[in-house]
C-alpha cells in the first residue's frame, strides 16, 4: 500500500508547480467567487488537521455558509492550482482497489496561503471599500464624443459602435457617482459620528477630492465641448443608432423602445449631464465641498471630548478608571486623597467668577451657517416639509385627459367609417382589440360579440365573404366573417348577405399582414 501512494510531504511539494510565483496565491482574494474562497481558506487556515471537502462543508455550515459539496471540491481544486492549498490522498479511506481511483483527498493551507489569509484577516477584512469612480469609463466617453465630433483623428469604427460605447460608459460612470453620493450622504448629514465613522468620512473625502474630482472636472469639460459641436446633429445620430439596430422595424412601428442613443432626448440629457455648471460632475464636486464642514465639526467634537484638556473630560476619565472592578477603589483614593472637595472642584474654561456652570452651558463649538442650513432637513434637524407635487399631479391628470380624448375620437372614427375602409393607426388598434376579443368569444346563432374599452364588435358568420380591418401599414382579414362595430348596449346592423349557420367545430381565425 505504501508503494502505491505518495507521502503527505511529497504531495505538498508537488502541489505548487515548480517556478510558480508566490503572488499567484492572492488570486482567490480578487476572483469573482471570492465570497466562497475566503471562508474556505479561513477554515483551512484555522484547522490544525487536514480536512476533506465534507468536513470543510460542515465547518462552513457551522458559521452560517451553505455550499454544496461539489462546489467545495471545485473551489478546493482551484485553490490547489493557485498554490493556496495542498492536497494528499487519505489512505485511511482506501479499503479496496476502487478506492484508489476515487478522489480521496484531504486539504490543508500552504504556508503562503496561510500568510495571505492572515494578511486579509488583519489588514483587509472589516475595512470599508471606497466606491471607485471608473475614470476609464470617463476616458471612453471623452474618446467616443471627440471621435464623433471630429476633433480627434478618426478611427475605422462604425458610428453605431461609437454611440453604443458612449452611452454604455456613461451609464457606468453615472451609477458610480450615484453610489458615491449615497455613501457620503449617509455620513455628511450627521453630527454624532463616532471615531470609526468620522475616519471613514475623512477617507472618502480624501480619496475623492485628491484625484477623482480634478479628473472628473477636466473630462466632463472635454465631453461637453465635443457634445456642443454635435448638438446640431443629435437627430441624425439618433436615427443612425436606430438604423444600426436589428429591431429597427419594431422600433419604427412603436412595438419596442429604442435603447439609449436612439432618441434625441437621450443626447440632450447627456449634454446636460456634462454641463460644467449644473451637471452631475459639478454637483458631485459641490457635494464634496459641503461635506468638509461636517467632517471638521465631528473631528473637532471628538478631539475635545476624547482628550484631557477640559475639566469635564478629566472627570469622565477619572470616573471611567474608577469603574475597574479591582483597581477602582485604589485609583479613587490615589486621585482624591484626604481633600476630595479640593480635588473635584476645578476652574471653568471661560473663567466664570460667580459659579461653576454645568457642562451643558459651557463653551460650545460654532457650527457654520452652511452646515446649519443643510442639517435642518436631516435626521437631527426639523423634519422637511411635504414635497409640493401639484405640478406633477396636474401633468399626470392632463395626460390622462388627453389619452381619454384621443381614445374617444378613435372610437368615433371606427363607428363612422365604412366597412373595410382604412382607419388611422390609433383607431385601427382600438378596433383590433375589440375584434380580437370577439374572435375569442363564444358563437351564438352565427354571431360572436365582445366589448373592449368602450367599443363593441360583432362577428357575423356569412360563410363566403371575408371582412377586413385596414390600417396605414397593416391589415387583418376575417375569412368567412364580417365584423360590425357598434356602441355597447346597442344592436349591431346586420351586414348584407345571407347568414349561414356556423359549424360547432369552427373557430374564428384572423389573418394579419402588411398593407401594400
mmCIF file of N, CA and C in Angstrom, residues 256-342:
data_model
loop_
_atom_site.group_PDB
_atom_site.id
_atom_site.type_symbol
_atom_site.label_atom_id
_atom_site.label_comp_id
_atom_site.label_asym_id
_atom_site.label_seq_id
_atom_site.Cartn_x
_atom_site.Cartn_y
_atom_site.Cartn_z
ATOM 1 N N UNK A 256 -41.285 48.482 -29.857
ATOM 2 C CA UNK A 256 -40.149 48.500 -28.940
ATOM 3 C C UNK A 256 -39.661 49.937 -28.778
ATOM 4 N N UNK A 257 -39.042 50.179 -27.643
ATOM 5 C CA UNK A 257 -38.434 51.488 -27.374
ATOM 6 C C UNK A 257 -36.946 51.401 -27.678
ATOM 7 N N UNK A 258 -36.436 52.371 -28.383
ATOM 8 C CA UNK A 258 -35.021 52.357 -28.750
ATOM 9 C C UNK A 258 -34.149 52.469 -27.504
ATOM 10 N N UNK A 259 -32.991 51.821 -27.559
ATOM 11 C CA UNK A 259 -32.042 51.915 -26.455
ATOM 12 C C UNK A 259 -31.462 53.325 -26.385
ATOM 13 N N UNK A 260 -30.695 53.583 -25.340
ATOM 14 C CA UNK A 260 -30.151 54.920 -25.142
ATOM 15 C C UNK A 260 -29.288 55.321 -26.334
ATOM 16 N N UNK A 261 -29.527 56.503 -26.833
ATOM 17 C CA UNK A 261 -28.854 56.984 -28.030
ATOM 18 C C UNK A 261 -29.740 56.954 -29.249
ATOM 19 N N UNK A 262 -30.885 56.276 -29.143
ATOM 20 C CA UNK A 262 -31.799 56.191 -30.267
ATOM 21 C C UNK A 262 -32.864 57.264 -30.280
ATOM 22 N N UNK A 263 -32.823 58.185 -29.319
ATOM 23 C CA UNK A 263 -33.768 59.310 -29.262
ATOM 24 C C UNK A 263 -32.995 60.603 -29.037
ATOM 25 N N UNK A 264 -33.514 61.680 -29.548
ATOM 26 C CA UNK A 264 -32.829 62.960 -29.377
ATOM 27 C C UNK A 264 -32.831 63.389 -27.909
ATOM 28 N N UNK A 265 -33.855 62.975 -27.138
ATOM 29 C CA UNK A 265 -33.888 63.319 -25.710
ATOM 30 C C UNK A 265 -32.697 62.726 -24.964
ATOM 31 N N UNK A 266 -32.227 61.546 -25.388
ATOM 32 C CA UNK A 266 -31.063 60.948 -24.737
ATOM 33 C C UNK A 266 -29.821 61.814 -24.921
ATOM 34 N N UNK A 267 -29.665 62.378 -26.102
ATOM 35 C CA UNK A 267 -28.495 63.228 -26.361
ATOM 36 C C UNK A 267 -28.602 64.555 -25.606
ATOM 37 N N UNK A 268 -29.812 65.092 -25.511
ATOM 38 C CA UNK A 268 -29.980 66.324 -24.723
ATOM 39 C C UNK A 268 -29.683 66.070 -23.250
ATOM 40 N N UNK A 269 -30.132 64.929 -22.733
ATOM 41 C CA UNK A 269 -29.827 64.598 -21.342
ATOM 42 C C UNK A 269 -28.347 64.377 -21.108
ATOM 43 N N UNK A 270 -27.666 63.778 -22.086
ATOM 44 C CA UNK A 270 -26.226 63.574 -21.962
ATOM 45 C C UNK A 270 -25.482 64.911 -21.933
ATOM 46 N N UNK A 271 -25.921 65.848 -22.758
ATOM 47 C CA UNK A 271 -25.298 67.174 -22.757
ATOM 48 C C UNK A 271 -25.510 67.879 -21.414
ATOM 49 N N UNK A 272 -26.719 67.762 -20.857
ATOM 50 C CA UNK A 272 -26.983 68.384 -19.554
ATOM 51 C C UNK A 272 -26.192 67.709 -18.435
ATOM 52 N N UNK A 273 -25.929 66.413 -18.556
ATOM 53 C CA UNK A 273 -25.173 65.689 -17.519
ATOM 54 C C UNK A 273 -23.746 66.211 -17.420
ATOM 55 N N UNK A 274 -23.132 66.554 -18.547
ATOM 56 C CA UNK A 274 -21.749 67.012 -18.561
ATOM 57 C C UNK A 274 -21.626 68.534 -18.487
ATOM 58 N N UNK A 275 -22.700 69.237 -18.194
ATOM 59 C CA UNK A 275 -22.629 70.689 -18.095
ATOM 60 C C UNK A 275 -21.660 71.085 -16.982
ATOM 61 N N UNK A 276 -20.678 71.967 -17.266
ATOM 62 C CA UNK A 276 -19.683 72.303 -16.235
ATOM 63 C C UNK A 276 -20.250 73.063 -15.040
ATOM 64 N N UNK A 277 -21.457 73.634 -15.169
ATOM 65 C CA UNK A 277 -22.022 74.451 -14.088
ATOM 66 C C UNK A 277 -23.099 73.691 -13.321
ATOM 67 N N UNK A 278 -24.014 73.072 -14.026
ATOM 68 C CA UNK A 278 -25.158 72.410 -13.373
ATOM 69 C C UNK A 278 -25.178 70.913 -13.585
ATOM 70 N N UNK A 279 -24.162 70.336 -14.197
ATOM 71 C CA UNK A 279 -24.156 68.908 -14.491
ATOM 72 C C UNK A 279 -23.889 68.060 -13.263
ATOM 73 N N UNK A 280 -23.900 66.731 -13.480
ATOM 74 C CA UNK A 280 -23.703 65.783 -12.390
ATOM 75 C C UNK A 280 -22.312 65.889 -11.783
ATOM 76 N N UNK A 281 -21.286 66.067 -12.627
ATOM 77 C CA UNK A 281 -19.928 66.174 -12.101
ATOM 78 C C UNK A 281 -19.759 67.423 -11.252
ATOM 79 N N UNK A 282 -20.379 68.539 -11.678
ATOM 80 C CA UNK A 282 -20.294 69.772 -10.879
ATOM 81 C C UNK A 282 -21.013 69.607 -9.548
ATOM 82 N N UNK A 283 -22.169 68.931 -9.546
ATOM 83 C CA UNK A 283 -22.892 68.710 -8.288
ATOM 84 C C UNK A 283 -22.115 67.782 -7.366
ATOM 85 N N UNK A 284 -21.398 66.812 -7.932
ATOM 86 C CA UNK A 284 -20.597 65.918 -7.091
ATOM 87 C C UNK A 284 -19.459 66.689 -6.426
ATOM 88 N N UNK A 285 -18.795 67.573 -7.173
ATOM 89 C CA UNK A 285 -17.734 68.383 -6.578
ATOM 90 C C UNK A 285 -18.280 69.313 -5.499
ATOM 91 N N UNK A 286 -19.466 69.883 -5.725
ATOM 92 C CA UNK A 286 -20.075 70.736 -4.710
ATOM 93 C C UNK A 286 -20.447 69.934 -3.470
ATOM 94 N N UNK A 287 -20.841 68.681 -3.674
ATOM 95 C CA UNK A 287 -21.156 67.826 -2.528
ATOM 96 C C UNK A 287 -19.919 67.570 -1.677
ATOM 97 N N UNK A 288 -18.776 67.419 -2.318
ATOM 98 C CA UNK A 288 -17.531 67.226 -1.568
ATOM 99 C C UNK A 288 -17.202 68.467 -0.744
ATOM 100 N N UNK A 289 -17.417 69.652 -1.326
ATOM 101 C CA UNK A 289 -17.125 70.886 -0.596
ATOM 102 C C UNK A 289 -18.059 71.040 0.594
ATOM 103 N N UNK A 290 -19.329 70.723 0.412
ATOM 104 C CA UNK A 290 -20.288 70.851 1.503
ATOM 105 C C UNK A 290 -20.049 69.818 2.604
ATOM 106 N N UNK A 291 -19.365 68.736 2.290
ATOM 107 C CA UNK A 291 -19.100 67.718 3.300
ATOM 108 C C UNK A 291 -17.952 68.094 4.225
ATOM 109 N N UNK A 292 -17.110 69.053 3.818
ATOM 110 C CA UNK A 292 -15.951 69.409 4.639
ATOM 111 C C UNK A 292 -16.333 69.999 5.996
ATOM 112 N N UNK A 293 -17.293 70.959 6.085
ATOM 113 C CA UNK A 293 -17.636 71.467 7.424
ATOM 114 C C UNK A 293 -18.137 70.393 8.378
ATOM 115 N N UNK A 294 -18.950 69.471 7.874
ATOM 116 C CA UNK A 294 -19.427 68.395 8.736
ATOM 117 C C UNK A 294 -18.304 67.522 9.244
ATOM 118 N N UNK A 295 -17.344 67.233 8.374
ATOM 119 C CA UNK A 295 -16.207 66.427 8.821
ATOM 120 C C UNK A 295 -15.410 67.167 9.904
ATOM 121 N N UNK A 296 -15.167 68.467 9.701
ATOM 122 C CA UNK A 296 -14.393 69.229 10.687
ATOM 123 C C UNK A 296 -15.130 69.337 12.014
ATOM 124 N N UNK A 297 -16.436 69.516 11.982
ATOM 125 C CA UNK A 297 -17.208 69.606 13.227
ATOM 126 C C UNK A 297 -17.127 68.306 14.005
ATOM 127 N N UNK A 298 -17.283 67.178 13.314
ATOM 128 C CA UNK A 298 -17.219 65.886 14.003
ATOM 129 C C UNK A 298 -15.821 65.624 14.557
ATOM 130 N N UNK A 299 -14.781 65.934 13.774
ATOM 131 C CA UNK A 299 -13.415 65.712 14.262
ATOM 132 C C UNK A 299 -13.105 66.620 15.443
ATOM 133 N N UNK A 300 -13.576 67.866 15.384
ATOM 134 C CA UNK A 300 -13.318 68.782 16.494
ATOM 135 C C UNK A 300 -14.050 68.343 17.757
ATOM 136 N N UNK A 301 -15.285 67.873 17.604
ATOM 137 C CA UNK A 301 -16.029 67.397 18.771
ATOM 138 C C UNK A 301 -15.363 66.170 19.379
ATOM 139 N N UNK A 302 -14.927 65.239 18.524
ATOM 140 C CA UNK A 302 -14.265 64.047 19.045
ATOM 141 C C UNK A 302 -12.951 64.406 19.737
ATOM 142 N N UNK A 303 -12.217 65.385 19.178
ATOM 143 C CA UNK A 303 -10.942 65.768 19.780
ATOM 144 C C UNK A 303 -11.150 66.424 21.153
ATOM 145 N N UNK A 304 -12.184 67.264 21.254
ATOM 146 C CA UNK A 304 -12.414 67.958 22.523
ATOM 147 C C UNK A 304 -12.977 67.043 23.595
ATOM 148 N N UNK A 305 -13.705 65.980 23.185
ATOM 149 C CA UNK A 305 -14.321 65.095 24.169
ATOM 150 C C UNK A 305 -13.439 63.915 24.551
ATOM 151 N N UNK A 306 -12.490 63.543 23.692
ATOM 152 C CA UNK A 306 -11.654 62.380 23.983
ATOM 153 C C UNK A 306 -10.372 62.737 24.730
ATOM 154 N N UNK A 307 -9.922 64.007 24.664
ATOM 155 C CA UNK A 307 -8.688 64.382 25.341
ATOM 156 C C UNK A 307 -8.918 64.742 26.797
ATOM 157 N N UNK A 308 -7.888 65.275 27.425
ATOM 158 C CA UNK A 308 -7.976 65.672 28.835
ATOM 159 C C UNK A 308 -7.729 67.174 28.973
ATOM 160 N N UNK A 309 -8.262 67.937 28.026
ATOM 161 C CA UNK A 309 -8.000 69.370 28.030
ATOM 162 C C UNK A 309 -9.002 70.142 28.855
ATOM 163 N N UNK A 310 -10.157 69.549 29.208
ATOM 164 C CA UNK A 310 -11.182 70.249 29.951
ATOM 165 C C UNK A 310 -11.439 69.539 31.266
ATOM 166 N N UNK A 311 -12.098 70.241 32.186
ATOM 167 C CA UNK A 311 -12.451 69.644 33.470
ATOM 168 C C UNK A 311 -13.421 68.495 33.297
ATOM 169 N N UNK A 312 -14.349 68.656 32.377
ATOM 170 C CA UNK A 312 -15.322 67.584 32.148
ATOM 171 C C UNK A 312 -14.655 66.325 31.639
ATOM 172 N N UNK A 313 -13.735 66.477 30.671
ATOM 173 C CA UNK A 313 -13.060 65.292 30.134
ATOM 174 C C UNK A 313 -12.191 64.624 31.198
ATOM 175 N N UNK A 314 -11.550 65.423 32.078
ATOM 176 C CA UNK A 314 -10.751 64.826 33.142
ATOM 177 C C UNK A 314 -11.633 64.091 34.155
ATOM 178 N N UNK A 315 -12.786 64.666 34.474
ATOM 179 C CA UNK A 315 -13.696 63.997 35.396
ATOM 180 C C UNK A 315 -14.231 62.702 34.810
ATOM 181 N N UNK A 316 -14.553 62.718 33.496
ATOM 182 C CA UNK A 316 -15.033 61.489 32.852
ATOM 183 C C UNK A 316 -13.949 60.423 32.819
ATOM 184 N N UNK A 317 -12.696 60.832 32.564
ATOM 185 C CA UNK A 317 -11.606 59.861 32.558
ATOM 186 C C UNK A 317 -11.403 59.250 33.938
ATOM 187 N N UNK A 318 -11.527 60.067 34.986
ATOM 188 C CA UNK A 318 -11.404 59.550 36.351
ATOM 189 C C UNK A 318 -12.544 58.592 36.674
ATOM 190 N N UNK A 319 -13.756 58.944 36.297
ATOM 191 C CA UNK A 319 -14.893 58.060 36.561
ATOM 192 C C UNK A 319 -14.747 56.730 35.829
ATOM 193 N N UNK A 320 -14.261 56.762 34.589
ATOM 194 C CA UNK A 320 -14.059 55.517 33.849
ATOM 195 C C UNK A 320 -12.997 54.644 34.505
ATOM 196 N N UNK A 321 -11.938 55.275 35.006
ATOM 197 C CA UNK A 321 -10.891 54.496 35.672
ATOM 198 C C UNK A 321 -11.383 53.909 36.988
ATOM 199 N N UNK A 322 -12.253 54.629 37.700
ATOM 200 C CA UNK A 322 -12.771 54.129 38.975
ATOM 201 C C UNK A 322 -13.766 52.990 38.800
ATOM 202 N N UNK A 323 -14.219 52.745 37.573
ATOM 203 C CA UNK A 323 -15.154 51.637 37.334
ATOM 204 C C UNK A 323 -14.459 50.297 37.218
ATOM 205 N N UNK A 324 -13.129 50.251 37.295
ATOM 206 C CA UNK A 324 -12.408 48.988 37.222
ATOM 207 C C UNK A 324 -12.809 48.121 38.414
ATOM 208 N N UNK A 325 -13.085 46.836 38.214
ATOM 209 C CA UNK A 325 -13.610 46.001 39.320
ATOM 210 C C UNK A 325 -12.625 45.796 40.467
ATOM 211 N N UNK A 326 -11.328 45.803 40.188
ATOM 212 C CA UNK A 326 -10.345 45.523 41.250
ATOM 213 C C UNK A 326 -9.512 46.751 41.613
ATOM 214 N N UNK A 327 -9.154 47.561 40.626
ATOM 215 C CA UNK A 327 -8.305 48.714 40.890
ATOM 216 C C UNK A 327 -9.067 50.010 41.058
ATOM 217 N N UNK A 328 -10.391 49.985 40.937
ATOM 218 C CA UNK A 328 -11.175 51.210 41.013
ATOM 219 C C UNK A 328 -11.050 51.931 42.343
ATOM 220 N N UNK A 329 -11.237 51.250 43.502
ATOM 221 C CA UNK A 329 -11.085 51.963 44.792
ATOM 222 C C UNK A 329 -9.702 52.552 44.990
ATOM 223 N N UNK A 330 -8.655 51.829 44.600
ATOM 224 C CA UNK A 330 -7.299 52.342 44.757
ATOM 225 C C UNK A 330 -7.073 53.586 43.910
ATOM 226 N N UNK A 331 -7.622 53.598 42.680
ATOM 227 C CA UNK A 331 -7.489 54.777 41.821
ATOM 228 C C UNK A 331 -8.204 55.965 42.440
ATOM 229 N N UNK A 332 -9.397 55.754 43.005
ATOM 230 C CA UNK A 332 -10.144 56.838 43.629
ATOM 231 C C UNK A 332 -9.394 57.435 44.826
ATOM 232 N N UNK A 333 -8.842 56.572 45.681
ATOM 233 C CA UNK A 333 -8.106 57.061 46.849
ATOM 234 C C UNK A 333 -6.835 57.800 46.433
ATOM 235 N N UNK A 334 -6.138 57.276 45.421
ATOM 236 C CA UNK A 334 -4.907 57.921 44.984
ATOM 237 C C UNK A 334 -5.174 59.268 44.334
ATOM 238 N N UNK A 335 -6.314 59.401 43.644
ATOM 239 C CA UNK A 335 -6.612 60.646 42.949
ATOM 240 C C UNK A 335 -7.144 61.723 43.885
ATOM 241 N N UNK A 336 -7.981 61.326 44.852
ATOM 242 C CA UNK A 336 -8.616 62.323 45.704
ATOM 243 C C UNK A 336 -7.875 62.564 47.012
ATOM 244 N N UNK A 337 -7.273 61.532 47.582
ATOM 245 C CA UNK A 337 -6.576 61.679 48.856
ATOM 246 C C UNK A 337 -7.543 62.032 49.974
ATOM 247 N N UNK A 338 -7.132 62.927 50.868
ATOM 248 C CA UNK A 338 -7.980 63.302 52.006
ATOM 249 C C UNK A 338 -8.664 64.641 51.800
ATOM 250 N N UNK A 339 -8.550 65.218 50.612
ATOM 251 C CA UNK A 339 -9.201 66.504 50.343
ATOM 252 C C UNK A 339 -9.999 66.368 49.037
ATOM 253 N N UNK A 340 -11.031 65.552 49.091
ATOM 254 C CA UNK A 340 -11.794 65.286 47.865
ATOM 255 C C UNK A 340 -12.478 66.539 47.343
ATOM 256 N N UNK A 341 -12.947 67.412 48.241
ATOM 257 C CA UNK A 341 -13.669 68.581 47.761
ATOM 258 C C UNK A 341 -12.757 69.535 47.012
ATOM 259 N N UNK A 342 -11.439 69.554 47.344
ATOM 260 C CA UNK A 342 -10.497 70.400 46.619
ATOM 261 C C UNK A 342 -10.124 69.770 45.270
#
